[in-house]
PDB file of C-alpha atoms in Angstrom:
ATOM      1  CA  MET X  26     -14.033  -0.759  38.770  1.00 79.00           C
ATOM      2  CA  ILE X  27     -10.308  -1.427  37.508  1.00 88.00           C
ATOM      3  CA  THR X  28      -8.598   1.386  39.313  1.00 90.00           C
ATOM      4  CA  GLN X  29      -4.944   0.338  38.837  1.00 92.00           C
ATOM      5  CA  LEU X  30      -2.975  -2.216  36.670  1.00 93.00           C
ATOM      6  CA  GLN X  31       0.595  -3.325  37.502  1.00 93.00           C
ATOM      7  CA  GLY X  32       2.177  -5.898  35.103  1.00 93.00           C
ATOM      8  CA  LYS X  33       4.612  -6.150  32.404  1.00 93.00           C
ATOM      9  CA  LEU X  34       4.704  -3.637  29.387  1.00 93.00           C
ATOM     10  CA  VAL X  35       4.009  -5.631  26.336  1.00 92.00           C
ATOM     11  CA  GLU X  36       3.629  -2.650  23.930  1.00 90.00           C
ATOM     12  CA  LYS X  37       4.120   1.139  24.378  1.00 90.00           C
ATOM     13  CA  ASN X  38       2.672   3.514  21.655  1.00 89.00           C
ATOM     14  CA  PRO X  39       2.131   7.467  22.121  1.00 88.00           C
ATOM     15  CA  THR X  40      -1.585   6.698  22.482  1.00 91.00           C
ATOM     16  CA  TYR X  41      -2.014   3.353  24.269  1.00 93.00           C
ATOM     17  CA  VAL X  42      -0.165   0.523  26.001  1.00 93.00           C
ATOM     18  CA  VAL X  43      -0.665  -2.982  26.669  1.00 93.00           C
ATOM     19  CA  ILE X  44       0.154  -4.394  30.270  1.00 94.00           C
ATOM     20  CA  ASP X  45       0.356  -8.111  30.720  1.00 94.00           C
ATOM     21  CA  CYS X  46      -1.256  -8.802  34.184  1.00 93.00           C
ATOM     22  CA  SER X  47      -0.690 -12.493  35.168  1.00 91.00           C
ATOM     23  CA  GLY X  48      -1.355 -13.779  31.358  1.00 92.00           C
ATOM     24  CA  VAL X  49      -4.108 -11.044  30.566  1.00 94.00           C
ATOM     25  CA  GLY X  50      -3.264  -8.495  28.319  1.00 94.00           C
ATOM     26  CA  TYR X  51      -4.858  -4.803  28.974  1.00 95.00           C
ATOM     27  CA  PHE X  52      -5.167  -2.282  25.976  1.00 96.00           C
ATOM     28  CA  VAL X  53      -4.931   1.118  27.888  1.00 95.00           C
ATOM     29  CA  ASN X  54      -5.259   4.370  26.351  1.00 96.00           C
ATOM     30  CA  ILE X  55      -2.735   6.928  27.696  1.00 95.00           C
ATOM     31  CA  THR X  56      -1.995  10.516  27.349  1.00 92.00           C
ATOM     32  CA  LEU X  57       1.196  11.855  26.102  1.00 90.00           C
ATOM     33  CA  HIS X  58       2.353  12.810  29.651  1.00 88.00           C
ATOM     34  CA  THR X  59       1.631   9.606  30.792  1.00 91.00           C
ATOM     35  CA  PHE X  60       3.654   7.970  27.763  1.00 90.00           C
ATOM     36  CA  SER X  61       6.529  10.254  28.324  1.00 88.00           C
ATOM     37  CA  SER X  62       6.618   9.463  32.054  1.00 88.00           C
ATOM     38  CA  LEU X  63       6.733   5.525  31.453  1.00 88.00           C
ATOM     39  CA  PRO X  64      10.090   4.091  32.405  1.00 83.00           C
ATOM     40  CA  ASP X  65      11.761   1.967  29.936  1.00 74.00           C
ATOM     41  CA  SER X  66      11.691  -0.925  32.388  1.00 74.00           C
ATOM     42  CA  GLU X  67       9.282  -3.826  31.788  1.00 82.00           C
ATOM     43  CA  PHE X  68       7.324  -3.573  34.790  1.00 89.00           C
ATOM     44  CA  ILE X  69       4.860  -0.775  35.265  1.00 92.00           C
ATOM     45  CA  LYS X  70       2.154   0.725  37.280  1.00 92.00           C
ATOM     46  CA  LEU X  71      -0.760   2.956  36.025  1.00 94.00           C
ATOM     47  CA  TYR X  72      -3.693   4.385  37.650  1.00 95.00           C
ATOM     48  CA  THR X  73      -6.742   3.582  35.569  1.00 95.00           C
ATOM     49  CA  HIS X  74     -10.436   4.661  34.773  1.00 95.00           C
ATOM     50  CA  LEU X  75     -12.587   2.220  33.296  1.00 94.00           C
ATOM     51  CA  GLN X  76     -15.376   3.854  30.987  1.00 93.00           C
ATOM     52  CA  ILE X  77     -18.349   1.541  30.424  1.00 92.00           C
ATOM     53  CA  LYS X  78     -20.578   2.346  27.389  1.00 91.00           C
ATOM     54  CA  GLU X  79     -23.353   0.301  25.805  1.00 92.00           C
ATOM     55  CA  ASP X  80     -21.295  -1.223  23.195  1.00 93.00           C
ATOM     56  CA  SER X  81     -17.375  -0.877  24.763  1.00 91.00           C
ATOM     57  CA  HIS X  82     -15.475  -1.220  28.094  1.00 93.00           C
ATOM     58  CA  THR X  83     -12.468   1.195  27.589  1.00 95.00           C
ATOM     59  CA  LEU X  84      -9.675   1.837  30.012  1.00 95.00           C
ATOM     60  CA  TYR X  85      -8.016   4.939  30.255  1.00 96.00           C
ATOM     61  CA  GLY X  86      -4.603   4.979  32.269  1.00 95.00           C
ATOM     62  CA  PHE X  87      -2.526   7.611  34.161  1.00 94.00           C
ATOM     63  CA  SER X  88       0.867   8.015  35.757  1.00 92.00           C
ATOM     64  CA  THR X  89      -0.585   9.729  38.676  1.00 91.00           C
ATOM     65  CA  LYS X  90      -3.606   9.658  40.918  1.00 91.00           C
ATOM     66  CA  VAL X  91      -3.875  13.402  40.402  1.00 91.00           C
ATOM     67  CA  GLU X  92      -3.978  13.285  36.684  1.00 93.00           C
ATOM     68  CA  ARG X  93      -6.795  10.543  36.837  1.00 94.00           C
ATOM     69  CA  GLU X  94      -8.734  12.696  39.103  1.00 93.00           C
ATOM     70  CA  ILE X  95      -8.325  15.536  36.851  1.00 94.00           C
ATOM     71  CA  PHE X  96      -9.663  13.280  33.880  1.00 94.00           C
ATOM     72  CA  VAL X  97     -12.647  11.936  36.062  1.00 94.00           C
ATOM     73  CA  LEU X  98     -13.644  15.677  36.451  1.00 94.00           C
ATOM     74  CA  LEU X  99     -13.229  16.703  33.205  1.00 94.00           C
ATOM     75  CA  LEU X 100     -15.676  13.879  32.039  1.00 94.00           C
ATOM     76  CA  SER X 101     -18.372  15.230  34.473  1.00 93.00           C
ATOM     77  CA  VAL X 102     -18.732  18.442  32.316  1.00 92.00           C
ATOM     78  CA  SER X 103     -21.346  18.490  29.783  1.00 90.00           C
ATOM     79  CA  GLY X 104     -19.766  18.437  26.108  1.00 87.00           C
ATOM     80  CA  VAL X 105     -16.372  16.972  27.160  1.00 91.00           C
ATOM     81  CA  GLY X 106     -16.148  13.276  26.342  1.00 91.00           C
ATOM     82  CA  ALA X 107     -13.118  10.821  27.057  1.00 92.00           C
ATOM     83  CA  ASN X 108     -11.162  11.823  23.733  1.00 92.00           C
ATOM     84  CA  THR X 109     -11.571  15.500  24.701  1.00 92.00           C
ATOM     85  CA  ALA X 110     -10.355  15.002  28.250  1.00 93.00           C
ATOM     86  CA  ARG X 111      -7.369  12.869  27.151  1.00 92.00           C
ATOM     87  CA  THR X 112      -6.516  15.340  24.333  1.00 91.00           C
ATOM     88  CA  MET X 113      -6.524  18.253  27.124  1.00 92.00           C
ATOM     89  CA  LEU X 114      -4.443  16.197  29.304  1.00 92.00           C
ATOM     90  CA  SER X 115      -1.996  15.376  26.424  1.00 90.00           C
ATOM     91  CA  SER X 116      -1.822  19.091  25.501  1.00 88.00           C
ATOM     92  CA  LEU X 117      -1.382  20.491  28.784  1.00 89.00           C
ATOM     93  CA  THR X 118      -0.217  18.987  32.199  1.00 89.00           C
ATOM     94  CA  ALA X 119      -2.604  18.130  34.911  1.00 89.00           C
ATOM     95  CA  THR X 120      -0.965  20.880  37.284  1.00 88.00           C
ATOM     96  CA  HIS X 121      -1.672  23.547  33.977  1.00 90.00           C
ATOM     97  CA  VAL X 122      -5.349  22.244  33.614  1.00 91.00           C
ATOM     98  CA  ARG X 123      -5.878  22.500  37.293  1.00 90.00           C
ATOM     99  CA  SER X 124      -4.434  25.885  37.515  1.00 89.00           C
ATOM    100  CA  ALA X 125      -5.849  27.175  34.472  1.00 90.00           C
ATOM    101  CA  VAL X 126      -9.472  26.301  35.643  1.00 91.00           C
ATOM    102  CA  ILE X 127      -8.707  27.688  39.202  1.00 90.00           C
ATOM    103  CA  ASN X 128      -7.600  30.908  37.538  1.00 89.00           C
ATOM    104  CA  GLY X 129     -10.203  31.236  34.923  1.00 90.00           C
ATOM    105  CA  ASP X 130      -7.561  31.110  32.239  1.00 88.00           C
ATOM    106  CA  VAL X 131     -10.120  30.556  29.210  1.00 90.00           C
ATOM    107  CA  VAL X 132      -7.468  30.853  26.716  1.00 90.00           C
ATOM    108  CA  SER X 133      -5.435  28.109  27.767  1.00 89.00           C
ATOM    109  CA  ILE X 134      -8.055  25.794  28.080  1.00 91.00           C
ATOM    110  CA  GLN X 135      -9.608  26.834  24.448  1.00 89.00           C
ATOM    111  CA  SER X 136      -5.858  26.378  23.124  1.00 88.00           C
ATOM    112  CA  VAL X 137      -6.568  22.391  23.119  1.00 87.00           C
ATOM    113  CA  LYS X 138      -7.917  20.987  19.926  1.00 85.00           C
ATOM    114  CA  GLY X 139     -11.669  20.444  20.078  1.00 83.00           C
ATOM    115  CA  ILE X 140     -12.748  22.858  22.702  1.00 89.00           C
ATOM    116  CA  GLY X 141     -14.346  26.098  21.902  1.00 89.00           C
ATOM    117  CA  ALA X 142     -15.083  29.285  24.054  1.00 89.00           C
ATOM    118  CA  LYS X 143     -18.168  27.805  25.227  1.00 92.00           C
ATOM    119  CA  THR X 144     -16.701  24.651  26.430  1.00 91.00           C
ATOM    120  CA  ALA X 145     -13.962  26.147  28.071  1.00 91.00           C
ATOM    121  CA  GLN X 146     -15.950  28.355  30.239  1.00 92.00           C
ATOM    122  CA  ARG X 147     -18.441  25.527  31.055  1.00 93.00           C
ATOM    123  CA  VAL X 148     -15.026  23.554  32.051  1.00 92.00           C
ATOM    124  CA  ILE X 149     -13.938  26.561  34.568  1.00 92.00           C
ATOM    125  CA  LEU X 150     -17.677  27.264  35.669  1.00 92.00           C
ATOM    126  CA  ASP X 151     -18.210  23.627  36.443  1.00 93.00           C
ATOM    127  CA  LEU X 152     -14.843  22.535  38.066  1.00 92.00           C
ATOM    128  CA  LYS X 153     -13.491  25.572  39.707  1.00 89.00           C
ATOM    129  CA  GLU X 154     -14.544  24.890  43.424  1.00 88.00           C
ATOM    130  CA  LYS X 155     -13.691  20.872  42.609  1.00 88.00           C
ATOM    131  CA  MET X 156     -10.098  21.881  41.344  1.00 87.00           C
ATOM    132  CA  VAL X 157      -9.636  23.967  44.427  1.00 83.00           C
ATOM    133  CA  LYS X 158     -10.356  21.006  46.672  1.00 80.00           C
ATOM    134  CA  LEU X 159      -8.376  18.831  44.663  1.00 75.00           C
ATOM    135  CA  GLN X 160      -5.467  21.287  45.068  1.00 58.00           C
ATOM    136  CA  ASP X 161      -5.756  21.485  48.667  1.00 57.00           C
ATOM    137  CA  PHE X 162      -5.687  17.524  48.597  1.00 54.00           C
ATOM    138  CA  GLU X 163      -2.652  17.246  46.786  1.00 54.00           C
ATOM    139  CA  ASP X 164      -1.024  19.940  49.060  1.00 47.00           C
ATOM    140  CA  VAL X 165      -1.815  17.877  52.203  1.00 41.00           C
ATOM    141  CA  SER X 166      -0.692  14.459  50.446  1.00 41.00           C
ATOM    142  CA  VAL X 167       2.669  16.254  49.291  1.00 40.00           C
ATOM    143  CA  THR X 168       3.493  17.435  52.880  1.00 37.00           C
ATOM    144  CA  ALA X 169       2.434  14.129  54.521  1.00 38.00           C
ATOM    145  CA  PRO X 170       5.618  12.278  54.288  1.00 45.00           C
ATOM    146  CA  ASN X 171       7.754  15.055  55.903  1.00 56.00           C
ATOM    147  CA  THR X 172       9.277  13.277  58.828  1.00 73.00           C
ATOM    148  CA  ASN X 173      10.596  16.340  60.326  1.00 79.00           C
ATOM    149  CA  LYS X 174       6.888  17.641  60.504  1.00 81.00           C
ATOM    150  CA  GLU X 175       5.643  14.364  62.056  1.00 79.00           C
ATOM    151  CA  GLU X 176       8.414  14.683  64.799  1.00 79.00           C
ATOM    152  CA  ALA X 177       7.587  18.075  65.623  1.00 81.00           C
ATOM    153  CA  LEU X 178       3.659  17.344  65.699  1.00 81.00           C
ATOM    154  CA  ALA X 179       4.351  14.446  68.156  1.00 78.00           C
ATOM    155  CA  ALA X 180       6.719  16.764  70.381  1.00 78.00           C
ATOM    156  CA  LEU X 181       4.167  19.725  70.343  1.00 78.00           C
ATOM    157  CA  GLU X 182       1.438  16.604  71.575  1.00 77.00           C
ATOM    158  CA  VAL X 183       3.852  15.852  74.325  1.00 73.00           C
ATOM    159  CA  LEU X 184       3.821  19.157  75.122  1.00 76.00           C
ATOM    160  CA  GLY X 185       0.015  19.417  75.521  1.00 78.00           C
ATOM    161  CA  PHE X 186      -1.003  21.093  72.364  1.00 80.00           C
ATOM    162  CA  ALA X 187      -3.898  19.531  70.593  1.00 83.00           C
ATOM    163  CA  ARG X 188      -3.057  17.860  67.412  1.00 80.00           C
ATOM    164  CA  LYS X 189      -5.547  19.683  65.197  1.00 83.00           C
ATOM    165  CA  GLN X 190      -4.276  23.182  66.079  1.00 86.00           C
ATOM    166  CA  SER X 191      -0.732  22.256  65.878  1.00 86.00           C
ATOM    167  CA  GLU X 192      -1.222  20.500  62.645  1.00 86.00           C
ATOM    168  CA  LYS X 193      -2.252  23.915  61.064  1.00 87.00           C
ATOM    169  CA  VAL X 194       0.498  26.012  62.628  1.00 88.00           C
ATOM    170  CA  VAL X 195       2.978  23.320  61.408  1.00 87.00           C
ATOM    171  CA  ASP X 196       1.716  23.235  57.997  1.00 86.00           C
ATOM    172  CA  LYS X 197       1.840  26.999  57.770  1.00 87.00           C
ATOM    173  CA  ILE X 198       5.702  26.945  58.815  1.00 86.00           C
ATOM    174  CA  VAL X 199       6.462  23.941  56.635  1.00 84.00           C
ATOM    175  CA  LYS X 200       5.006  25.634  53.627  1.00 83.00           C
ATOM    176  CA  SER X 201       6.657  29.145  54.174  1.00 84.00           C
ATOM    177  CA  VAL X 202       9.935  27.608  54.088  1.00 81.00           C
ATOM    178  CA  SER X 203      11.453  27.134  50.780  1.00 74.00           C
ATOM    179  CA  GLY X 204      13.816  24.285  51.805  1.00 73.00           C
ATOM    180  CA  GLU X 205      14.314  22.016  54.476  1.00 78.00           C
ATOM    181  CA  ILE X 206      13.556  22.959  57.873  1.00 83.00           C
ATOM    182  CA  SER X 207      14.999  21.337  61.123  1.00 82.00           C
ATOM    183  CA  VAL X 208      12.718  19.706  63.751  1.00 80.00           C
ATOM    184  CA  GLU X 209      13.809  22.079  66.288  1.00 81.00           C
ATOM    185  CA  GLU X 210      13.164  25.177  64.101  1.00 84.00           C
ATOM    186  CA  ILE X 211       9.533  23.892  63.646  1.00 84.00           C
ATOM    187  CA  ILE X 212       8.840  23.661  67.177  1.00 84.00           C
ATOM    188  CA  LYS X 213      10.392  26.805  67.823  1.00 83.00           C
ATOM    189  CA  GLN X 214       8.388  28.641  65.504  1.00 85.00           C
ATOM    190  CA  ALA X 215       5.079  26.703  66.331  1.00 85.00           C
ATOM    191  CA  LEU X 216       5.586  27.613  69.844  1.00 84.00           C
ATOM    192  CA  LYS X 217       5.554  31.246  69.007  1.00 81.00           C
ATOM    193  CA  ASN X 218       2.297  30.889  67.150  1.00 80.00           C
ATOM    194  CA  LEU X 219       0.263  28.552  69.330  1.00 74.00           C
TER     195      LEU X 219
END
């Protein structure tokens, strides 16, 4: 399975790109959101999904891992093919698709060309729980690089608190604050809640 491509951008169109990876040109189908997020520079990286059928091997490329994950989840729904999933991710952002599924927003999903009421309901029914898990996964990965959070966790461990318990409390504190929060403030608030 080809999971990502990194190389020189040879050709760029709204529906596909050609990437030269060490002399081999890969034709990769993309969404409009991926097209708009591609840099003008020659060197690009795409997260890919390879679909193998009896008569073809087709590569689909995405600018983010989350967009690729949502594409793969959409393919698992009966009645949703690769072209429909790509159209959905071109019409709506990956975040919008995820929130529409989680909130049961049939109208938003049905607004995509080629998706009727029954298919929209099937998408919501089949993917609601999976999208919630994907959202949890993304929330964790977004907050992971926070160095203040990591420093606070290390300090709490030194003070004798268990890492798992501390991490739950610190995550709540970091999420509740809209801006940047200092290490000292995280520790103070965590000590009150541990």
